[in-house]
Structures are given as structure tokens and as C-alpha cells.
XYZ file of C-alpha atoms in Angstrom:
578
model
C -76.039 17.164 6.925
C -76.124 20.400 4.957
C -76.796 18.483 1.754
C -79.708 16.645 3.371
C -81.168 19.894 4.657
C -80.821 21.458 1.220
C -82.504 18.471 -0.438
C -85.379 18.578 2.077
C -85.817 22.328 1.529
C -85.786 21.847 -2.225
C -88.422 19.119 -2.039
C -90.531 21.322 0.200
C -90.133 24.224 -2.233
C -91.129 22.208 -5.289
C -94.013 20.461 -3.503
C -95.765 23.507 -1.984
C -97.474 26.019 -4.253
C -98.439 28.132 -1.239
C -94.834 28.330 -0.014
C -93.593 29.427 -3.435
C -96.348 32.041 -3.789
C -95.762 33.519 -0.337
C -91.975 33.507 -0.740
C -92.123 35.123 -4.186
C -94.617 37.722 -2.934
C -92.394 38.545 0.048
C -89.265 38.833 -2.097
C -90.968 41.010 -4.719
C -92.498 43.210 -2.007
C -89.103 43.527 -0.337
C -87.470 44.491 -3.628
C -90.235 46.989 -4.409
C -90.044 48.461 -0.908
C -86.249 48.739 -1.205
C -86.472 50.500 -4.563
C -89.170 52.832 -3.232
C -87.190 53.530 -0.055
C -84.070 54.274 -2.106
C -85.997 56.649 -4.339
C -87.685 58.405 -1.419
C -84.418 58.646 0.492
C -82.673 60.197 -2.484
C -85.480 62.685 -3.065
C -85.821 63.607 0.612
C -82.062 63.912 1.061
C -81.669 66.051 -2.027
C -84.652 68.231 -1.147
C -83.698 68.668 2.492
C -80.057 69.378 1.673
C -80.968 71.872 -1.008
C -83.405 73.619 1.332
C -80.849 73.836 4.112
C -78.134 74.869 1.685
C -80.166 77.759 0.338
C -80.869 78.956 3.867
C -77.320 78.688 5.187
C -75.901 80.183 1.996
C -77.998 83.284 2.450
C -77.100 83.475 6.135
C -73.392 82.959 5.482
C -73.259 85.630 2.780
C -75.004 88.036 5.082
C -72.781 87.194 8.079
C -69.506 87.254 6.116
C -70.396 90.580 4.518
C -71.281 91.961 7.941
C -67.947 90.758 9.368
C -66.033 92.210 6.398
C -67.770 95.541 6.896
C -66.940 95.594 10.630
C -63.318 94.717 10.059
C -62.897 97.221 7.208
C -64.257 100.057 9.389
C -62.239 99.103 12.481
C -60.121 101.983 14.020
C -58.033 99.844 16.346
C -54.322 100.521 16.505
C -53.098 97.794 18.844
C -53.342 94.044 19.060
C -55.382 93.984 22.234
C -58.179 96.157 20.901
C -58.132 94.342 17.558
C -58.262 90.939 19.242
C -61.233 92.051 21.373
C -63.032 93.346 18.290
C -62.465 90.077 16.420
C -63.582 87.967 19.364
C -66.791 89.929 19.867
C -67.587 89.907 16.168
C -67.020 86.171 15.794
C -69.071 85.344 18.885
C -71.863 87.679 17.775
C -72.045 86.109 14.302
C -71.788 82.514 15.626
C -74.533 83.029 18.205
C -76.806 85.193 16.109
C -80.457 84.681 16.964
C -82.549 83.091 14.226
C -79.758 81.001 12.721
C -81.063 77.933 10.884
C -78.440 75.496 12.208
C -75.515 75.645 14.606
C -72.559 77.532 13.168
C -69.018 78.467 14.109
C -66.620 81.151 12.935
C -62.963 80.462 12.111
C -60.399 83.125 11.330
C -57.102 82.092 9.727
C -54.311 84.511 8.605
C -53.282 84.116 4.988
C -49.871 85.779 5.377
C -46.975 85.127 7.714
C -46.139 88.546 9.113
C -44.395 89.842 12.208
C -46.978 92.568 12.872
C -50.101 90.396 13.119
C -52.446 91.838 15.742
C -54.608 88.659 15.735
C -53.638 84.978 15.193
C -55.870 82.055 14.234
C -59.112 82.291 16.145
C -62.375 80.339 16.460
C -65.673 81.183 18.117
C -65.954 77.753 19.796
C -62.467 76.332 19.699
C -62.991 74.636 16.307
C -59.666 73.777 14.703
C -58.800 75.236 11.324
C -57.869 71.699 10.215
C -61.532 71.002 9.381
C -61.243 73.427 6.471
C -60.395 71.426 3.306
C -57.364 72.422 1.270
C -59.490 73.116 -1.824
C -61.574 75.712 0.041
C -58.474 77.299 1.598
C -56.849 77.616 -1.833
C -60.008 79.085 -3.345
C -60.336 81.708 -0.594
C -56.650 82.616 -0.763
C -56.682 83.103 -4.514
C -60.033 84.842 -4.876
C -61.998 87.694 -3.426
C -65.465 86.086 -3.524
C -67.300 83.754 -1.181
C -66.652 80.014 -1.586
C -68.107 76.848 0.010
C -67.348 73.160 0.449
C -68.961 70.186 2.204
C -66.843 69.076 5.142
C -66.821 66.507 7.919
C -66.914 67.727 11.486
C -65.695 65.739 14.496
C -68.610 64.276 16.481
C -68.852 63.527 20.175
C -68.903 59.747 19.604
C -65.576 59.888 17.789
C -67.041 59.814 14.301
C -67.808 62.615 11.901
C -70.919 64.606 11.119
C -71.738 66.457 7.888
C -71.187 70.208 7.619
C -70.769 73.135 5.266
C -68.030 75.733 5.279
C -68.290 79.161 3.592
C -65.196 81.325 3.368
C -64.041 84.728 2.157
C -61.141 87.183 2.611
C -61.245 89.942 5.237
C -58.704 92.634 6.201
C -57.763 93.449 9.777
C -55.577 96.241 11.143
C -52.889 97.029 10.397
C -53.835 95.765 6.898
C -53.274 92.011 7.195
C -55.399 89.654 5.061
C -57.289 86.811 6.775
C -59.543 83.977 5.671
C -62.850 84.071 7.527
C -64.917 80.843 7.494
C -68.457 80.312 8.634
C -68.892 76.575 9.456
C -72.352 75.026 9.740
C -72.985 71.753 11.576
C -75.631 69.686 9.689
C -75.858 66.871 12.249
C -79.447 67.852 12.995
C -80.270 67.407 9.328
C -78.538 64.011 9.368
C -80.553 63.028 12.436
C -83.715 63.908 10.558
C -82.631 61.770 7.606
C -81.735 58.865 9.901
C -85.154 59.083 11.493
C -86.818 59.073 8.099
C -84.745 56.018 7.089
C -85.819 54.157 10.236
C -89.427 55.018 9.496
C -89.030 53.781 5.917
C -87.383 50.527 7.066
C -90.142 49.851 9.611
C -92.788 50.753 7.031
C -91.118 48.441 4.467
C -90.947 45.563 6.948
C -94.610 46.074 7.849
C -95.485 46.197 4.147
C -93.620 42.938 3.487
C -95.315 41.280 6.458
C -98.754 42.520 5.454
C -98.291 41.404 1.849
C -97.019 38.006 3.021
C -100.051 37.552 5.267
C -102.324 38.601 2.428
C -100.538 36.143 0.109
C -100.923 33.384 2.709
C -104.642 34.053 3.014
C -105.246 34.348 -0.733
C -103.146 31.345 -1.702
C -104.640 29.288 1.108
C -108.147 30.054 -0.118
C -107.095 29.061 -3.649
C -104.664 26.233 -2.910
C -106.892 24.442 -0.395
C -109.490 23.424 -3.017
C -106.702 22.540 -5.433
C -105.044 20.437 -2.726
C -108.365 18.753 -1.993
C -108.755 18.031 -5.702
C -105.209 16.587 -5.860
C -105.828 14.435 -2.771
C -109.156 13.253 -4.154
C -107.536 12.470 -7.513
C -104.787 10.448 -5.815
C -107.367 8.540 -3.796
C -109.388 7.982 -6.943
C -106.337 6.735 -8.855
C -105.519 4.328 -6.005
C -108.857 2.568 -6.591
C -111.243 4.251 -4.137
C -113.972 5.379 -6.528
C -116.232 6.698 -3.756
C -114.137 9.792 -2.958
C -115.712 13.184 -3.774
C -114.765 16.829 -3.298
C -116.731 19.139 -0.959
C -118.455 21.915 -2.922
C -119.214 25.315 -1.378
C -120.439 28.444 -3.139
C -120.651 29.084 -6.852
C -117.194 30.402 -7.728
C -114.524 28.834 -9.934
C -113.389 26.471 -7.173
C -116.954 25.306 -6.679
C -117.262 24.635 -10.409
C -113.978 22.719 -10.240
C -115.347 20.560 -7.427
C -118.618 19.978 -9.262
C -116.811 19.005 -12.462
C -114.465 16.705 -10.546
C -117.340 14.975 -8.785
C -119.189 14.548 -12.082
C -116.042 13.103 -13.651
C -115.584 10.735 -10.685
C -119.207 9.564 -11.054
C -118.696 8.861 -14.752
C -115.404 7.063 -14.106
C -117.010 4.962 -11.378
C -119.875 4.019 -13.677
C -117.543 3.175 -16.551
C -115.157 1.161 -14.382
C -118.047 -0.696 -12.800
C -119.376 -1.591 -16.227
C -115.919 -2.592 -17.460
C -115.330 -4.677 -14.319
C -118.637 -6.477 -14.819
C -117.854 -7.005 -18.505
C -114.350 -8.250 -17.645
C -115.765 -10.697 -15.098
C -118.255 -11.932 -17.666
C -115.478 -12.374 -20.220
C -113.237 -14.184 -17.738
C -116.104 -16.408 -16.683
C -116.953 -17.083 -20.313
C -113.358 -18.000 -21.211
C -112.998 -20.161 -18.107
C -116.326 -21.916 -18.606
C -115.727 -22.502 -22.301
C -112.212 -23.778 -21.642
C -113.436 -26.196 -18.974
C -116.343 -27.336 -21.079
C -114.051 -28.001 -24.035
C -111.622 -30.130 -22.071
C -113.907 -33.154 -21.883
C -114.810 -33.360 -25.598
C -111.244 -32.449 -26.508
C -109.952 -35.344 -24.422
C -112.272 -37.660 -26.274
C -111.201 -36.248 -29.633
C -107.549 -36.574 -28.621
C -107.985 -40.232 -27.657
C -109.634 -40.900 -31.002
C -106.880 -38.976 -32.813
C -104.195 -41.015 -31.045
C -105.894 -44.249 -32.082
C -106.047 -43.049 -35.682
C -102.465 -41.761 -35.497
C -101.182 -45.133 -34.225
C -102.925 -46.846 -37.156
C -101.908 -44.325 -39.825
C -99.656 -46.823 -41.595
C -102.752 -48.837 -42.573
C -104.347 -45.836 -44.353
C -103.782 -44.520 -47.832
C -101.758 -41.321 -48.371
C -104.732 -38.912 -48.159
C -106.175 -40.427 -44.965
C -102.698 -40.710 -43.426
C -102.064 -36.993 -44.065
C -105.449 -36.100 -42.587
C -104.754 -38.247 -39.521
C -101.390 -36.592 -38.890
C -102.831 -33.093 -39.304
C -105.690 -33.949 -36.985
C -103.325 -35.312 -34.333
C -100.997 -32.300 -34.303
C -103.795 -29.702 -34.457
C -105.551 -31.392 -31.530
C -102.305 -31.060 -29.565
C -102.135 -27.359 -30.443
C -105.755 -26.977 -29.423
C -105.044 -28.620 -26.073
C -102.061 -26.321 -25.481
C -104.246 -23.324 -26.282
C -106.838 -24.457 -23.736
C -104.135 -24.920 -21.117
C -102.858 -21.402 -21.757
C -106.362 -19.924 -21.613
C -107.041 -21.655 -18.308
C -103.761 -20.379 -16.906
C -104.552 -16.833 -18.048
C -107.959 -16.987 -16.368
C -106.250 -18.092 -13.149
C -104.002 -15.035 -13.303
C -106.918 -12.716 -14.085
C -108.951 -14.145 -11.228
C -106.013 -13.825 -8.800
C -106.086 -17.557 -8.103
C -102.480 -18.246 -9.130
C -100.286 -19.170 -6.169
C -96.610 -19.894 -5.591
C -94.732 -22.710 -3.909
C -91.287 -21.147 -3.301
C -88.280 -23.262 -2.421
C -84.537 -22.791 -2.570
C -83.543 -23.434 -6.190
C -80.260 -23.412 -8.069
C -81.144 -21.267 -11.074
C -78.086 -22.434 -13.042
C -79.143 -26.082 -12.703
C -82.703 -25.170 -13.629
C -81.517 -23.335 -16.753
C -79.258 -26.252 -17.677
C -82.188 -28.642 -17.390
C -84.331 -26.429 -19.614
C -81.606 -26.222 -22.257
C -81.207 -30.011 -22.183
C -84.939 -30.565 -22.738
C -84.861 -28.066 -25.623
C -82.124 -29.952 -27.465
C -84.511 -31.857 -29.785
C -86.050 -28.577 -30.956
C -82.592 -26.982 -31.251
C -81.312 -29.972 -33.254
C -84.283 -29.745 -35.570
C -83.616 -25.999 -36.072
C -79.859 -26.619 -36.462
C -79.205 -24.225 -33.570
C -76.542 -24.470 -30.879
C -77.724 -23.472 -27.407
C -75.084 -22.513 -24.824
C -75.190 -21.729 -21.133
C -73.024 -18.816 -19.965
C -72.578 -18.838 -16.157
C -71.438 -15.470 -14.772
C -70.292 -14.849 -11.219
C -70.928 -16.854 -8.069
C -73.791 -19.132 -7.050
C -77.267 -18.158 -8.173
C -79.592 -19.693 -5.594
C -82.978 -18.105 -4.980
C -86.251 -18.924 -3.241
C -88.625 -19.266 -6.212
C -91.335 -21.498 -7.571
C -89.128 -23.743 -9.761
C -91.964 -24.869 -12.028
C -92.954 -21.314 -12.912
C -89.353 -20.166 -13.426
C -88.735 -23.265 -15.551
C -91.767 -22.386 -17.667
C -90.517 -18.807 -18.148
C -87.021 -19.892 -19.191
C -88.342 -22.702 -21.427
C -90.622 -20.274 -23.248
C -87.781 -17.782 -23.775
C -85.367 -20.475 -24.968
C -87.886 -21.997 -27.384
C -88.699 -18.569 -28.817
C -84.984 -17.813 -29.213
C -84.452 -21.103 -31.071
C -87.463 -20.417 -33.260
C -86.394 -16.887 -34.179
C -82.618 -17.455 -34.095
C -82.237 -18.253 -37.803
C -80.002 -21.256 -36.940
C -77.521 -19.006 -35.160
C -76.217 -19.703 -31.637
C -78.456 -18.975 -28.661
C -76.833 -18.015 -25.351
C -78.484 -18.286 -21.944
C -76.552 -16.072 -19.517
C -77.035 -16.658 -15.784
C -75.707 -14.271 -13.128
C -76.564 -12.658 -9.838
C -75.625 -10.176 -7.172
C -76.292 -10.014 -3.433
C -79.961 -9.179 -3.930
C -81.142 -10.521 -7.288
C -80.642 -13.284 -9.837
C -80.888 -12.670 -13.576
C -81.273 -14.883 -16.649
C -80.806 -13.417 -20.137
C -81.693 -15.386 -23.279
C -79.844 -13.900 -26.262
C -80.325 -14.908 -29.880
C -78.746 -13.464 -33.021
C -81.619 -13.962 -35.423
C -84.140 -11.684 -37.083
C -84.434 -9.379 -34.059
C -87.214 -6.869 -33.459
C -87.753 -3.137 -33.355
C -88.327 -1.004 -30.255
C -92.028 -0.819 -31.031
C -92.251 -4.593 -31.316
C -90.340 -4.991 -28.050
C -92.910 -2.780 -26.318
C -95.766 -5.087 -27.438
C -94.078 -8.475 -27.204
C -95.753 -9.306 -23.852
C -99.269 -8.427 -25.071
C -101.719 -11.286 -25.319
C -102.112 -12.838 -28.782
C -99.671 -10.297 -30.245
C -97.508 -11.427 -33.160
C -94.638 -9.468 -34.631
C -95.084 -11.079 -38.066
C -98.551 -12.644 -38.462
C -97.698 -14.032 -41.915
C -94.654 -15.970 -40.698
C -95.155 -19.672 -40.009
C -93.745 -21.062 -36.746
C -92.219 -24.450 -36.206
C -93.651 -24.879 -32.730
C -97.072 -23.314 -33.304
C -98.480 -21.781 -30.134
C -101.299 -19.620 -28.901
C -99.521 -16.276 -28.639
C -99.942 -16.372 -24.839
C -96.549 -17.783 -23.852
C -94.818 -14.482 -23.148
C -97.936 -13.108 -21.454
C -97.944 -16.078 -19.089
C -94.197 -15.610 -18.537
C -94.818 -11.974 -17.595
C -97.530 -13.010 -15.112
C -95.230 -15.657 -13.585
C -92.565 -12.959 -13.213
C -94.987 -10.633 -11.424
C -95.818 -13.396 -8.950
C -92.124 -13.410 -8.001
C -91.997 -9.576 -7.755
C -89.498 -9.744 -10.594
C -88.975 -7.945 -13.867
C -89.062 -9.270 -17.440
C -87.551 -6.983 -20.094
C -87.186 -7.292 -23.852
C -84.578 -5.820 -26.196
C -84.135 -6.217 -29.887
C -82.503 -4.783 -32.974
C -83.543 -5.741 -36.473
C -80.919 -8.011 -38.015
C -78.951 -8.245 -34.751
C -81.214 -10.529 -32.757
C -83.062 -9.992 -29.512
C -82.638 -10.599 -25.795
C -85.027 -11.229 -22.912
C -83.922 -10.596 -19.344
C -85.570 -12.168 -16.299
C -84.647 -10.603 -12.944
C -85.995 -12.157 -9.722
C -85.137 -11.477 -6.060
C -83.219 -14.081 -4.122
C -85.546 -13.872 -1.124
C -89.181 -14.873 -1.388
C -91.470 -11.858 -1.131
C -88.677 -9.338 -1.759
C -88.524 -6.944 -4.723
C -85.800 -6.538 -7.294
C -83.322 -3.680 -6.997
C -82.685 -0.913 -9.482
C -79.344 -2.370 -10.623
C -79.716 -5.617 -12.549
C -76.975 -8.272 -12.271
C -76.850 -8.483 -16.090
C -77.052 -5.733 -18.692
C -79.526 -5.673 -21.576
C -78.273 -6.526 -24.139
C -75.823 -8.696 -22.190
C -72.066 -8.203 -22.392
C -70.069 -11.425 -22.249
C -67.191 -13.298 -23.892
C -67.904 -16.208 -26.220
C -65.166 -18.122 -24.416
C -67.530 -18.306 -21.433
C -69.994 -20.439 -23.390
C -70.661 -23.915 -22.012
C -72.658 -26.754 -23.497
C -75.289 -28.072 -21.086
C -73.664 -31.494 -21.215
C -70.388 -29.975 -19.986
C -71.988 -28.695 -16.789
C -72.465 -30.820 -13.721
C -75.371 -33.235 -14.055
C -78.343 -32.435 -11.893
C -81.217 -34.360 -10.445
C -84.703 -33.793 -11.875
C -86.498 -30.887 -10.240
C -88.944 -31.965 -7.496
C -92.630 -31.541 -8.267
C -93.708 -29.418 -5.311
C -97.032 -27.630 -5.143
C -99.405 -27.597 -8.100
C -98.340 -29.198 -11.369
C -98.428 -26.566 -14.080
C -99.135 -27.319 -17.750
C -95.983 -28.162 -19.647
C -96.428 -26.539 -23.060
C -93.313 -28.227 -24.488
C -94.617 -31.701 -23.692
C -98.105 -30.840 -24.939
C -96.685 -29.780 -28.287
C -94.696 -33.027 -28.635
C -91.393 -31.292 -29.190
C -89.423 -34.336 -28.095
C -91.829 -37.265 -28.130
C -90.178 -40.118 -30.026
C -93.325 -41.214 -31.844
C -94.014 -37.751 -33.322
C -92.424 -37.880 -36.770
C -91.733 -34.763 -38.845
C -94.615 -33.708 -41.023
C -92.371 -33.475 -44.062
C -91.996 -37.263 -44.118
C -95.626 -37.818 -45.097
C -96.901 -34.462 -46.320
C -96.026 -33.029 -49.696
C -95.215 -29.303 -50.066
C -98.412 -28.805 -52.037
C -100.537 -30.349 -49.279
C -98.655 -28.571 -46.510
C -99.504 -25.193 -48.063
C -103.174 -25.930 -47.357
C -102.562 -26.617 -43.672
C -103.862 -24.079 -41.090
C -101.415 -21.300 -40.294
C -99.560 -21.860 -37.017
C -99.276 -19.099 -34.491
C -96.448 -17.654 -32.469
C -95.890 -19.020 -28.974
């Protein structure tokens, strides 16, 4: 509970500029008021004490000298008369009119003698124990007047500050006494306490006033800034009509004017870009649709020529084969462009159903065997963990995995390709790992861009439009999933697909499989070793199958090398990355 409260307070502190300003102002004012109060207290205490000390010192010297003179000139010869003289003198000096503060007189004999006329005596019953030992020793060993600060017993049981001045006097019949004049400074302490209370109240009022001033000032400054932040958030969320209210001609008004002008320019630019984007999408869609009809005709003619290629001479046979395969690539490109326009227009839909992802992956690997055999690449399935069922659109997930597997075979440099399948309670993950040429971090950050190629000069065995991974990323977004890429030059690359098990859910922060994946080669399984599965049902819309369109496993499509010489093949159009 305490941790939650602390976290909430910390979030509040970091999120509120006004709270931080007011709190810092209050703390700094409190510190300044404390330092000022300490300084004033020290100065007032020192000044008041010194003033009182000078006054009582003069009074005590005068009183002690007067008492010494009286006692030195005393003509008493008995204890009774001497005691009466001492009592009257002490009472007269203690109650002298015009005294600055309350004072008492204490008389203490310095010698133990049998002929003492007067014993210890006080004008108000004050005990001689209040006299400190240092002052007693100084008076006993010297003939001057000495003083010390002392603590006097108070009525509430505590102590109050005081001063004691002492000197030696002689009483008949010649005995030496210590005479002390004790001043009670409790009135001075009361004055200091009152001043301290005044300073504390004044400091609290100063802190409160400064805090209120800080609240007002920061509110007048933070409110426009908060309005600007709120307007910016609304603007970034897509509402381009939001504007800031502008009042006055100060800096905040100029901020609002500049923000509104910026919002107008952004709205104009985005409107123009949206119109241009719609025109481009419409152009691509219209051109793609318009090209399908003549392309179908050209394809039919190319198939007729391709079926009769054995009747042609070598030059015409090579031209027929090139025409046939390039028409297939052209048709795959049109299918990809149409699919991209569907994503851009928001017309792509899903038909989710409960699907065994491991069986789907196994089916994809089986269909990719002709391409893998041609590339001399072994493709393994690595099942990890328990069942991996999920509610997905099987055709779209199949297209994603097929694209990743074909790319891994193409870039794997004839090294094994592993397809790891795993899941947790929330998500299912598929990682396609190859050990080929790999890619850098910068290439991995661009690999899902449309028409992007890591090595434009490198010929590809499968051809392609450069839109395969872009379409895979869009299919992943439809499932609220995540598609990540990792690579290291010379160590291969890995693509991880993470999708939620439940339709409409989102993937969690913790993926079932790491990237790059960590697994044991002993877990590898050939697709033929896994349980045979039924063909996936064709539910919903039938999506373009780029593998079929590129004739990767059609029996009548013979390798180009069988009829095309290396010299002629060098003149063929460069194939692109899928």
C-alpha cells in the first residue's frame, strides 16, 4: 500500500509543473525564513543579553560595594545585632527601587569558625546551591568581583536563566564571607520566547503568502502551457480542427498564435497529402485492375507458346521461356499491388477460426520442399512447449510463414533453416531462423519497407516484387500481432511472428520465443516426421498464393538452365527480392 502511494505521489510530482513550482517555492521560502529567523534570533539574543548584562553588572558592582562598605563600617559586637544588620542590608539591596530585573542576595561564610555571628543567609530563601563551584572558587581565591551564568529553579519545575555576581566581604568579628547578588533573567527569556513565536508566525505567514503567490503565478503561466499540451495531444490523435484560445498580446498569446498557425499549416499539408495519397492509391488500384485483363490474355498466349516451345528453334524457345516466367512475375506483382491497395484502403478483412499453428507451419514447410531441394537447403520444424492453437485467419498466417520460409531458403546459403513454434498462455510465436548471409541492424530496421532491397545487385532465385514482407507486416497488424526482424552479418537472420491466441486480443510484452531463438538442434524435426494433417479449409476470401503464381513447384516448369546458356541468361531482366 505504501509503495502504491509512493508511486502515485511520484507520478503526480513528475506530471505537474505547478505542483513542483509551488512545492519548491514553499521549501525555499521555509529555508530562507528559517535562516533569517536564526540570524535574527541570534542577533536579538546577543543584543538583549549584552544590554541586560551591562545594566546588571553596573548595578551589582554598585550594590556589592555598598554592602562591603556597610559591613566594613559596622560597630556590632554581638551576633544578634550583626544578624539584624546583615538582614536589613540584604533586604535593602535586593528590593532596591529602580533595579533592572529581580535580584536576590546570598551570603555564604568562607571559613568554618566557632565565633561566627552570622551563618548562611539569603534575602528570599534562595539556596546557596545555585552558586556554581567555579564562581565560589573564584570569589574565595580573589578579592575582586566575579560573575557566572547560572540556572535558577522555576515554578514549573524547570530552570530559568540568571546571573550571579560575587565578592568577598568582612563581618564582625572579622570573619570573611562571600556575598552574591543573583539576578533572575526569566523576564528576558520571556521576551525572547515571545519574539521567537512572532518570528515563527511571521515565517509561516511568509511561506503561505509565497505559496499562494507561486500558485497564482504558475497557474497563469502553466494554464496556457497545459492548453497547448492538450491541444497538441488532440492534434496528434488526428483531430486537426483543435485550436488554442488567444487572449492579450503577451508571450502566451504569441505562443497560442504560433500554435494555431502551425496547426493550420499542418492541417493544410495533411489534407493535401491525404488527397495525394488517395489519388495514388486509386491510380495503383485502377492500373492494377486494368492490367489484369490484358495480362490474362498475354498469359494465355504465353502458355500456348510455352507448351509448343519444343517445336521452336533455340532462340525462339529461349524467348518463349523468358516470356512465360516474366509474365508470371508480372502477375504476382499485380496481385501484391492489389493486396497493398486493399490494406491502404482499409478493405482487408479477417476470417478467424481455431487453427493449429504447428500443423499450419508443417504444411508450409512441406509445400516449400521443392524450392528447398533446388537450393540444397534442409528445412526443419522445431516444436517447443505445449499445443499452439489460436483463433487466426489461417490463409493470412500461412502467407506470412510461407513468405518468411521462402526468404530464409533464398538467403540461407544452402545452410539449414529452422522454423521454431512455441506459445504461452496468451500468445503463439513462430520464428524462422536461417544461418546465411544475415543482415545488419540498419537493414533489419528497413526490411519491412515497401520495395526495399538489402542488396539490389543480387539476383534472386524466386524473383518477387519486394512487397512480400510488407504484406506480411500488414497481415500481422490485422491479427494485433507483432513481426520482428533480427540479423547479424555472416550469422544469418531470424524473423519472429507473435500473435494472440484469442481473436481481437493483443500480444503481451513477454514473447513465447526469444529473438534470436534459443533451442537445441536435437529438437529439429523433418516435416515428414510430424503427424500428417488435412489440407487447410478455404474459409472466407481466397487470397493470392504467391508461391503458386511463381511456379515454385509446378511440374511443367523446367529450370531455366536447361535451355538458356550463361551468356543469354546474363541478358535477362534482373529479378527482385520477394
